[in-house]
Short mmCIF file of C-alpha atoms and ligand atoms in Angstrom, two decimals:
data_model
loop_
_atom_site.label_atom_id
_atom_site.label_comp_id
_atom_site.label_asym_id
_atom_site.label_seq_id
_atom_site.Cartn_x
_atom_site.Cartn_y
_atom_site.Cartn_z
CA MET P 1 0.77 -29.34 42.42
CA VAL P 2 1.48 -25.67 43.14
CA ILE P 3 -2.10 -24.56 42.73
CA ILE P 4 -3.63 -26.76 45.44
CA LYS P 5 -0.95 -25.82 47.97
CA VAL P 6 -1.38 -22.07 47.87
CA GLY P 7 -4.95 -21.60 46.71
CA ILE P 8 -6.30 -20.27 43.48
CA GLU P 9 -6.39 -16.57 44.38
CA GLN P 10 -2.78 -16.53 45.48
CA THR P 11 -1.70 -18.47 42.41
CA ILE P 12 -3.41 -15.96 40.16
CA GLN P 13 -1.71 -13.11 42.03
CA SER P 14 1.64 -14.81 41.59
CA ILE P 15 1.05 -15.15 37.85
CA TRP P 16 0.29 -11.42 37.58
CA GLN P 17 3.62 -10.81 39.33
CA LEU P 18 5.41 -13.31 37.13
CA LEU P 19 4.19 -11.55 33.97
CA GLU P 20 5.92 -8.35 35.15
CA SER P 21 9.06 -10.07 33.91
CA VAL P 22 7.73 -10.87 30.42
CA CYS P 23 8.74 -8.04 28.07
CA ASP P 24 7.58 -6.66 24.77
CA PRO P 25 10.33 -7.72 22.32
CA GLU P 26 10.01 -4.46 20.37
CA VAL P 27 10.02 -2.13 23.38
CA PRO P 28 12.01 -4.21 25.86
CA VAL P 29 11.63 -1.75 28.77
CA LEU P 30 7.91 -2.50 28.90
CA SER P 31 6.49 -5.64 30.46
CA VAL P 32 3.25 -7.08 29.14
CA ILE P 33 1.64 -5.73 32.34
CA ASP P 34 2.94 -2.19 31.63
CA LEU P 35 1.57 -2.44 28.09
CA GLY P 36 -1.88 -3.27 29.41
CA ILE P 37 -2.43 -6.21 27.08
CA ILE P 38 -3.13 -8.82 29.78
CA ARG P 39 -6.90 -8.75 30.10
CA ASN P 40 -7.50 -11.65 32.45
CA ILE P 41 -5.88 -14.55 34.26
CA GLU P 42 -7.99 -17.44 35.46
CA ILE P 43 -7.54 -21.00 36.57
CA GLU P 44 -9.88 -23.82 35.63
CA ASN P 45 -9.05 -27.09 37.37
CA ASP P 46 -5.30 -27.19 36.72
CA LYS P 47 -5.40 -25.09 33.55
CA VAL P 48 -4.03 -21.55 33.51
CA ILE P 49 -5.88 -19.33 31.02
CA VAL P 50 -4.22 -16.03 30.15
CA THR P 51 -6.30 -13.66 28.01
CA ILE P 52 -4.37 -11.12 25.97
CA THR P 53 -5.40 -8.49 23.46
CA PRO P 54 -3.28 -7.33 20.50
CA THR P 55 -1.94 -3.79 20.34
CA TYR P 56 -2.13 -3.53 16.54
CA THR P 57 -3.81 -6.11 14.28
CA GLY P 58 -0.58 -6.76 12.39
CA CYS P 59 1.82 -6.50 15.31
CA PRO P 60 4.36 -9.28 14.76
CA ALA P 61 5.39 -9.11 18.42
CA MET P 62 2.13 -10.74 19.54
CA ASP P 63 3.25 -14.26 18.60
CA VAL P 64 6.53 -13.77 20.43
CA ILE P 65 4.71 -12.38 23.46
CA SER P 66 2.38 -15.41 23.60
CA MET P 67 5.35 -17.71 23.44
CA SER P 68 7.23 -15.77 26.13
CA ILE P 69 4.23 -15.95 28.48
CA ARG P 70 4.00 -19.68 27.91
CA MET P 71 7.74 -20.14 28.59
CA ALA P 72 7.57 -18.09 31.80
CA LEU P 73 4.66 -20.21 33.06
CA LEU P 74 6.33 -23.48 32.07
CA GLU P 75 9.43 -22.48 34.00
CA LYS P 76 7.31 -22.04 37.12
CA GLY P 77 5.93 -25.53 36.77
CA PHE P 78 2.58 -24.82 35.12
CA LYS P 79 1.94 -27.41 32.44
CA ASN P 80 -1.59 -26.87 31.26
CA ILE P 81 -1.57 -23.40 29.70
CA GLN P 82 -3.93 -21.67 27.33
CA ILE P 83 -3.25 -18.24 25.85
CA LYS P 84 -6.47 -16.72 24.55
CA SER P 85 -6.54 -13.67 22.32
CA VAL P 86 -9.52 -11.31 22.37
CA LEU P 87 -10.14 -8.27 20.16
CA SER P 88 -12.85 -6.61 22.18
CA PRO P 89 -12.65 -4.23 23.95
CA ALA P 90 -9.95 -2.90 21.65
CA TRP P 91 -6.60 -2.04 23.24
CA THR P 92 -5.84 1.62 23.75
CA THR P 93 -2.69 3.42 24.85
CA ASP P 94 -4.73 4.55 27.90
CA TRP P 95 -4.07 1.06 29.24
CA VAL P 96 -0.30 1.63 29.34
CA SER P 97 0.46 1.91 33.07
CA GLU P 98 1.89 5.06 34.69
CA LYS P 99 4.98 3.07 35.58
CA GLY P 100 5.20 1.99 31.95
CA LYS P 101 5.03 5.60 30.76
CA GLU P 102 7.87 6.57 33.10
CA LYS P 103 9.95 3.67 31.82
CA LEU P 104 9.32 4.72 28.21
CA ALA P 105 10.43 8.30 28.84
CA ALA P 106 13.58 7.11 30.62
CA TYR P 107 14.29 4.85 27.63
CA GLY P 108 14.05 7.81 25.22
CA ILE P 109 10.59 7.13 23.80
CA ALA P 110 7.98 9.82 24.37
CA PRO P 111 5.09 8.08 26.19
CA PRO P 112 1.55 8.28 24.80
CA ASN P 113 -0.26 11.37 26.03
CA THR P 114 -2.30 10.49 29.10
CA LYS P 115 -5.54 11.94 27.91
CA GLN P 116 -6.71 9.92 24.93
CA VAL P 117 -6.91 12.29 22.02
CA VAL P 118 -9.34 11.24 19.35
CA CYS P 119 -7.21 10.74 16.27
CA SER P 120 -8.58 12.61 13.31
CA PRO P 121 -8.62 11.33 9.72
CA ASP P 122 -8.35 14.90 8.45
CA ALA P 123 -5.32 15.89 6.44
CA PHE P 124 -2.81 18.07 8.25
CA ALA P 125 -5.03 18.10 11.34
CA GLU P 126 -3.35 19.72 14.30
CA GLU P 127 -1.03 17.37 16.15
CA GLU P 128 -1.03 16.95 19.89
CA ALA P 129 1.94 18.54 21.64
CA ILE P 130 4.57 15.87 22.25
CA GLN P 131 7.27 16.40 24.82
CA CYS P 132 10.90 15.66 23.91
CA PRO P 133 12.01 12.78 26.17
CA ARG P 134 15.55 14.24 26.26
CA CYS P 135 15.21 17.97 27.05
CA ARG P 136 11.48 18.10 27.97
CA SER P 137 10.76 20.77 25.36
CA TYR P 138 7.32 20.79 23.75
CA HIS P 139 8.85 22.50 20.74
CA THR P 140 8.85 19.32 18.63
CA LYS P 141 7.68 18.37 15.15
CA LEU P 142 6.22 15.28 13.56
CA VAL P 143 8.55 13.66 11.02
CA SER P 144 6.35 10.66 10.15
CA GLN P 145 3.18 9.07 11.51
CA PHE P 146 4.84 5.70 11.01
CA GLY P 147 8.00 4.72 12.85
CA SER P 148 10.21 1.69 13.40
CA THR P 149 7.29 -0.38 14.73
CA ALA P 150 3.50 -0.19 14.32
CA CYS P 151 3.06 1.54 17.69
CA LYS P 152 5.45 4.44 17.13
CA ALA P 153 5.62 7.73 15.22
CA LEU P 154 8.80 9.65 14.44
CA TYR P 155 9.36 13.11 15.91
CA GLN P 156 12.20 15.58 16.14
CA CYS P 157 12.92 18.12 18.87
CA GLU P 158 13.31 21.66 17.51
CA ASP P 159 15.36 22.71 20.56
CA CYS P 160 17.89 19.96 21.21
CA LYS P 161 17.48 18.59 17.64
CA GLU P 162 17.19 15.03 18.91
CA PRO P 163 15.06 12.74 16.72
CA PHE P 164 12.88 10.48 18.87
CA ASP P 165 10.08 7.92 18.82
CA TYR P 166 6.63 8.73 20.13
CA PHE P 167 4.43 5.88 21.35
CA LYS P 168 1.46 7.15 19.38
CA CYS P 169 -2.09 7.55 20.59
CA HIS P 170 -4.26 4.57 19.76
CA MET M 1 -27.05 -16.22 5.45
CA LYS M 2 -24.13 -18.38 6.64
CA ASN M 3 -22.69 -18.67 3.13
CA GLU M 4 -23.11 -14.96 2.51
CA LEU M 5 -21.36 -14.25 5.81
CA ILE M 6 -18.43 -16.44 4.77
CA ASP M 7 -18.24 -14.72 1.37
CA PHE M 8 -18.45 -11.26 2.89
CA THR M 9 -15.77 -12.05 5.49
CA LEU M 10 -13.53 -13.35 2.70
CA TYR M 11 -14.23 -10.19 0.70
CA LEU M 12 -13.03 -8.04 3.61
CA ALA M 13 -10.01 -10.29 4.11
CA ASP M 14 -9.04 -10.48 0.43
CA ASN M 15 -9.27 -6.70 0.01
CA ALA M 16 -6.95 -6.13 2.95
CA LEU M 17 -4.50 -8.87 2.00
CA ILE M 18 -4.18 -7.96 -1.67
CA ILE M 19 -3.66 -4.22 -1.20
CA GLY M 20 -1.44 -5.02 1.79
CA HIS M 21 0.67 -7.30 -0.40
CA ARG M 22 0.85 -4.66 -3.14
CA ASN M 23 2.12 -2.11 -0.62
CA SER M 24 4.69 -4.58 0.68
CA GLU M 25 6.22 -4.63 -2.82
CA TRP M 26 7.45 -1.11 -2.00
CA CYS M 27 9.60 -2.39 0.87
CA GLY M 28 13.12 -1.18 0.15
CA HIS M 29 11.98 0.87 -2.85
CA GLY M 30 10.21 3.82 -1.18
CA PRO M 31 11.07 7.35 -2.36
CA VAL M 32 12.60 8.24 1.02
CA LEU M 33 13.31 6.14 4.09
CA GLU M 34 10.44 7.54 6.21
CA GLN M 35 7.91 6.85 3.47
CA ASP M 36 9.32 3.40 2.81
CA ILE M 37 8.70 2.72 6.51
CA ALA M 38 5.25 4.29 6.35
CA ILE M 39 3.99 2.25 3.39
CA THR M 40 5.33 -1.00 4.87
CA ASN M 41 3.68 -0.19 8.22
CA ILE M 42 0.39 0.35 6.40
CA SER M 43 0.99 -2.94 4.67
CA LEU M 44 1.49 -4.63 8.04
CA ASP M 45 -1.73 -3.15 9.42
CA LEU M 46 -3.68 -4.38 6.40
CA ILE M 47 -2.22 -7.88 6.47
CA GLY M 48 -3.01 -7.96 10.20
CA GLN M 49 -6.64 -7.09 9.44
CA ALA M 50 -6.68 -9.77 6.76
CA ARG M 51 -5.44 -12.35 9.30
CA ASN M 52 -8.28 -11.52 11.68
CA PHE M 53 -10.88 -11.82 8.94
CA TYR M 54 -9.36 -15.05 7.57
CA GLN M 55 -9.28 -16.61 11.03
CA TYR M 56 -12.95 -15.85 11.45
CA ALA M 57 -13.79 -17.07 7.92
CA ALA M 58 -11.88 -20.30 8.60
CA GLN M 59 -13.87 -20.84 11.79
CA LEU M 60 -17.16 -20.32 9.90
CA ILE M 61 -16.10 -22.63 7.06
CA ASN M 62 -15.07 -25.38 9.48
CA GLU M 63 -18.37 -25.08 11.35
CA GLU M 64 -20.20 -25.67 8.07
CA ASN M 65 -17.99 -28.51 6.94
CA THR M 66 -15.91 -30.40 9.48
CA GLU M 67 -13.80 -31.89 6.69
CA ALA M 68 -12.75 -28.48 5.37
CA LYS M 69 -9.80 -27.90 7.75
CA ALA M 70 -9.55 -24.27 6.67
CA THR M 71 -6.99 -22.00 8.33
CA GLU M 72 -5.96 -18.41 7.72
CA ASP M 73 -3.03 -19.81 5.74
CA THR M 74 -5.01 -22.12 3.46
CA LEU M 75 -7.38 -19.24 2.69
CA ALA M 76 -4.59 -16.83 1.83
CA TYR M 77 -2.20 -19.20 0.11
CA LEU M 78 -4.11 -22.11 -1.37
CA ARG M 79 -7.08 -20.51 -3.10
CA ASP M 80 -7.06 -19.74 -6.81
CA GLY M 81 -7.64 -16.42 -8.52
CA TRP M 82 -11.32 -17.03 -9.17
CA ASP M 83 -11.87 -17.69 -5.44
CA PHE M 84 -10.54 -14.26 -4.48
CA LYS M 85 -13.21 -11.62 -3.93
CA ASN M 86 -11.10 -8.48 -3.61
CA SER M 87 -12.15 -5.44 -5.58
CA LEU M 88 -10.19 -4.73 -8.76
CA LEU M 89 -8.82 -1.51 -7.27
CA THR M 90 -6.78 -3.39 -4.66
CA GLU M 91 -4.96 -5.62 -7.15
CA HIS M 92 -3.99 -2.79 -9.49
CA PRO M 93 -0.17 -2.70 -9.87
CA ASN M 94 1.81 -0.13 -7.90
CA GLY M 95 2.94 1.99 -10.86
CA ASP M 96 4.66 5.15 -9.65
CA TRP M 97 4.28 6.70 -6.19
CA ALA M 98 1.28 8.75 -7.37
CA GLN M 99 -0.57 5.60 -8.47
CA THR M 100 0.14 3.85 -5.18
CA ILE M 101 -0.95 6.86 -3.14
CA THR M 102 -4.14 7.30 -5.16
CA ARG M 103 -5.04 3.61 -4.84
CA GLN M 104 -4.44 3.77 -1.07
CA PHE M 105 -6.39 6.99 -0.70
CA PHE M 106 -9.46 5.72 -2.60
CA PHE M 107 -9.36 2.44 -0.71
CA SER M 108 -8.66 3.78 2.80
CA VAL M 109 -11.51 6.27 2.58
CA TYR M 110 -13.82 3.41 1.55
CA GLN M 111 -12.57 1.23 4.42
CA TYR M 112 -12.97 4.10 6.85
CA TYR M 113 -16.67 4.65 6.16
CA LEU M 114 -17.45 0.95 5.75
CA TYR M 115 -15.78 0.02 9.06
CA GLN M 116 -17.58 2.88 10.79
CA GLN M 117 -20.81 1.08 10.04
CA LEU M 118 -19.45 -2.41 10.66
CA GLN M 119 -18.30 -1.47 14.16
CA ASN M 120 -21.97 -1.22 15.18
CA CYS M 121 -23.19 -4.28 13.31
CA SER M 122 -24.90 -7.22 14.98
CA ASN M 123 -22.06 -9.66 14.25
CA GLU M 124 -19.79 -9.40 17.31
CA GLN M 125 -16.64 -10.72 15.68
CA ILE M 126 -16.83 -8.50 12.59
CA ALA M 127 -17.67 -5.52 14.83
CA ALA M 128 -14.66 -6.21 17.08
CA ILE M 129 -12.29 -6.41 14.11
CA ALA M 130 -13.76 -3.22 12.62
CA ILE M 131 -13.36 -1.25 15.87
CA LYS M 132 -9.77 -2.40 16.17
CA ALA M 133 -8.93 -1.77 12.50
CA LEU M 134 -10.63 1.62 12.36
CA LYS M 135 -7.95 3.13 14.59
CA GLU M 136 -5.33 2.04 12.06
CA VAL M 137 -7.35 3.02 8.99
CA THR M 138 -7.75 6.52 10.45
CA TYR M 139 -3.98 6.96 10.15
CA HIS M 140 -4.03 5.55 6.60
CA VAL M 141 -6.69 8.06 5.52
CA LYS M 142 -4.76 10.94 7.02
CA TRP M 143 -1.43 9.85 5.54
CA SER M 144 -2.77 9.21 2.04
CA SER M 145 -4.84 12.44 2.06
CA GLU M 146 -1.76 14.47 2.94
CA TRP M 147 0.15 12.85 0.09
CA MET M 148 -2.69 13.54 -2.38
CA ILE M 149 -2.51 17.22 -1.46
CA ARG M 150 1.28 17.31 -1.46
CA LEU M 151 1.46 15.78 -4.95
CA GLY M 152 -1.51 17.60 -6.45
CA ASP M 153 -0.53 20.97 -5.08
CA GLY M 154 3.17 20.32 -5.64
CA THR M 155 5.25 20.64 -8.78
CA GLU M 156 4.02 20.52 -12.33
CA GLU M 157 5.30 16.98 -12.68
CA SER M 158 3.80 15.67 -9.44
CA ASN M 159 0.50 17.28 -10.35
CA SER M 160 0.41 15.70 -13.80
CA ARG M 161 1.38 12.29 -12.46
CA LEU M 162 -1.33 12.43 -9.83
CA LYS M 163 -3.86 13.51 -12.40
CA LYS M 164 -2.91 10.55 -14.55
CA ALA M 165 -3.21 8.21 -11.57
CA ILE M 166 -6.70 9.48 -10.78
CA ASP M 167 -7.77 9.09 -14.41
CA ASN M 168 -6.37 5.56 -14.45
CA LEU M 169 -7.88 4.34 -11.21
CA TRP M 170 -11.20 6.13 -11.23
CA MET M 171 -12.95 3.40 -13.20
CA PHE M 172 -12.21 0.90 -10.44
CA THR M 173 -13.82 2.92 -7.65
CA GLY M 174 -17.43 2.33 -8.75
CA GLU M 175 -17.12 -1.36 -7.95
CA LEU M 176 -16.66 -0.59 -4.26
CA PHE M 177 -20.29 0.53 -4.06
CA ASP M 178 -21.68 -1.98 -6.55
CA LEU M 179 -23.17 -4.52 -4.18
CA SER M 180 -22.58 -8.20 -4.91
CA ALA M 181 -25.30 -10.69 -4.00
CA TYR M 182 -23.59 -11.61 -0.70
CA GLU M 183 -23.10 -7.98 0.29
CA SER M 184 -26.77 -7.23 -0.37
CA VAL M 185 -27.84 -10.02 1.97
CA ILE M 186 -25.41 -8.95 4.71
CA TYR M 187 -26.12 -5.22 4.32
CA SER M 188 -29.85 -5.67 4.72
CA ALA M 189 -29.43 -8.09 7.65
CA TRP M 190 -27.07 -5.71 9.48
CA ASN M 191 -28.65 -2.43 8.39
CA ILE M 192 -25.55 -1.24 6.58
CA ASP M 193 -26.33 1.83 4.50
CA ASN M 194 -24.44 1.56 1.21
CA ASP M 195 -25.69 4.93 -0.07
CA LYS M 196 -24.36 6.62 3.04
CA ILE M 197 -20.92 5.01 2.57
CA LYS M 198 -20.94 6.08 -1.06
CA ASN M 199 -21.95 9.67 -0.30
CA GLU M 200 -19.42 10.04 2.48
CA TRP M 201 -16.72 8.58 0.24
CA GLU M 202 -17.54 10.95 -2.62
CA SER M 203 -17.63 14.01 -0.44
CA LYS M 204 -14.34 13.18 1.31
CA VAL M 205 -12.60 12.39 -2.02
CA LYS M 206 -13.98 15.54 -3.61
CA GLY M 207 -12.81 17.66 -0.69
CA ILE M 208 -9.26 16.33 -0.72
CA LEU M 209 -9.01 16.56 -4.52
CA GLU M 210 -10.10 20.18 -4.34
CA GLU M 211 -7.35 20.89 -1.82
CA ALA M 212 -4.99 19.10 -4.19
CA THR M 213 -6.14 21.49 -6.95
CA LEU M 214 -7.67 18.56 -8.86
CA GLU M 215 -11.11 17.35 -9.77
CA ILE M 216 -13.09 14.17 -9.98
CA PRO M 217 -12.88 13.02 -13.62
CA VAL M 218 -15.84 14.32 -15.56
CA ASN M 219 -17.96 12.07 -17.76
CA ALA M 220 -16.44 9.05 -16.06
CA THR M 221 -19.60 7.22 -15.18
CA TRP M 222 -18.70 3.81 -16.61
CA HIS M 223 -16.85 1.51 -14.27
CA GLN M 224 -15.08 -1.80 -14.34
CA SER M 225 -16.24 -4.51 -11.96
CA GLY M 226 -16.04 -8.26 -11.38
CA GLY M 227 -13.46 -8.66 -8.61
CA LYS M 228 -16.06 -9.18 -5.90
CA THR M 229 -17.32 -12.29 -7.66
CA GLY M 230 -13.95 -13.64 -8.76
CA THR M 231 -13.56 -12.13 -12.24
CA HIS M 232 -10.18 -10.44 -11.98
CA SER M 233 -7.76 -8.52 -14.13
CA GLU M 234 -4.68 -10.27 -15.47
CA HIS M 235 -2.69 -8.63 -12.67
CA LEU M 236 -4.02 -10.82 -9.85
CA GLY M 237 -2.60 -14.04 -11.31
CA PHE M 238 0.93 -12.65 -11.25
CA LEU M 239 0.48 -11.34 -7.71
CA LEU M 240 -0.78 -14.71 -6.44
CA ALA M 241 1.96 -16.62 -8.27
CA GLU M 242 4.54 -14.73 -6.27
CA MET M 243 2.66 -14.48 -2.97
CA GLN M 244 1.64 -18.14 -2.89
CA SER M 245 4.74 -19.75 -4.40
CA LEU M 246 6.20 -20.97 -1.11
CA GLN M 247 3.02 -22.65 0.17
CA ARG M 248 2.34 -24.11 -3.26
CA ALA M 249 5.82 -25.62 -3.48
CA TYR M 250 6.00 -26.71 0.18
CA PRO M 251 2.41 -27.07 1.44
CA GLY M 252 2.06 -26.55 5.18
CA ASN M 253 5.58 -25.20 5.57
CA GLU M 254 6.10 -22.93 8.59
CA TRP M 255 8.74 -20.40 9.56
ZN1 ZN Y 1 14.75 18.04 22.99
#
C-alpha cells in the first residue's frame, strides 16, 4: 500500500500536489487548489478524507468536482476515499490563490479584487473598479451582476469595448 | 423542540425551493438575455439554499425515526401540498415582469434580515447555511431593488404595472411576520427578534418604494396567511404537479 511505504505526511503532500491537476469544470484554467475550496486532507488508517467547501450554494459544478477528485485519487491507487463537504467557514474569493488570479486574467476573466470589498445590498451602490483583462483599463462598466455562471458578473470595457466576465467578490 | 426545528428547517427550505422554482419558469422567457440569465442565477442560488436546508432536515428526520429514510429529494419531490410550509408569497404565479420583481424584492428583503439573525443563532448548521446564503441574498436584494426603482421611476406603463403588482402582492407580505407555532418556539430558543426583522423590512421596502416614486398601499392592513401551516392557494398544486411529475412517475430516478 502506497501510504505505508512513504509515510502519512508525504502522502498528504502528494495528494495536495495531485489536486493541482483537478480543474473547475466551469472555469477550466483554475484547479481546485487555486479556487481555495480544498479545506483539509487527512488520512485515517487507509482512508483518504478530502474536505471541500462549496463556492455558491447552488453551484452545479460541486458534484462534478467531487467526482473528479475521487477519479484522480482512484487513478493513483487510493481505494478508500471520502469527500466531505463543509459550509463553515464560508468560502470567499479571498481564498483564490495569487497564481489562480493570474491564470484568470490570462484567460480573459477579471480576477476578484484582492481586498475583500463588503458587498452592499443598497440599490445602485457604487461598484468597485474592475480592470479590463484585455487592455488593463479601469474605465469599465457593469452590465449585469449575474453572468454565465454563479461566480461571475458581466462587465464591458469602455476603452477597448471588450465585454468580459468578472469573478465577482464573494 | 426537535419537531419544531424540523418544521422550521422545512419552512426555510420550502420557501427557497418554491420561489426558486417559480423563477426558473422564466428560463428562456426573460425580457432580455442578461435578465434571463440573472433570474435563473437567482433561481439557482435559491434552489441551492433549499438543498442545504433539506439535507439538514432529512438528517434530523432520520435521527428521530430510523425508518424514515428521508433525503433532500424525497422532501422536495414526494411531499404533498399540505406538507409544504412555504409562505403564500413564494408560490404566487410569475405574472408579468413587474409581479416577479415585486415578489422577489419583498421576499429577498425578508430573507436578508432573517438570515442576518440566523447567522448568529445557536444552531451551528442553520447558522452556517445562513452565513453562506447571505452573500447571495445580498445580490438578490440589490438586483431586485434596482429593478423596483427602474420600473417605478420608468415609463407610465412600467409604473402602473409595478403599482398593480404591489397592490396584488401586498396582502401576502404580512404572513412573513405572522409567527407559526414552530417559529415561535425556535425564535424564543434562539433569541430571534421578529419585531426587528419586521421593522427593518418595512423601512427598507418603504425606502425603495419612495425612490421608485411609489408608496406602501394605504388601508391594507388585512393579510392572507396559511402557507406556513400547509393551507395553500390553488397555485401550489399546479406548481407541484409539474415540479414533482418525474419523481412521482419514476420514484428514485436519477440523472
Ligand atoms: Zn479594455
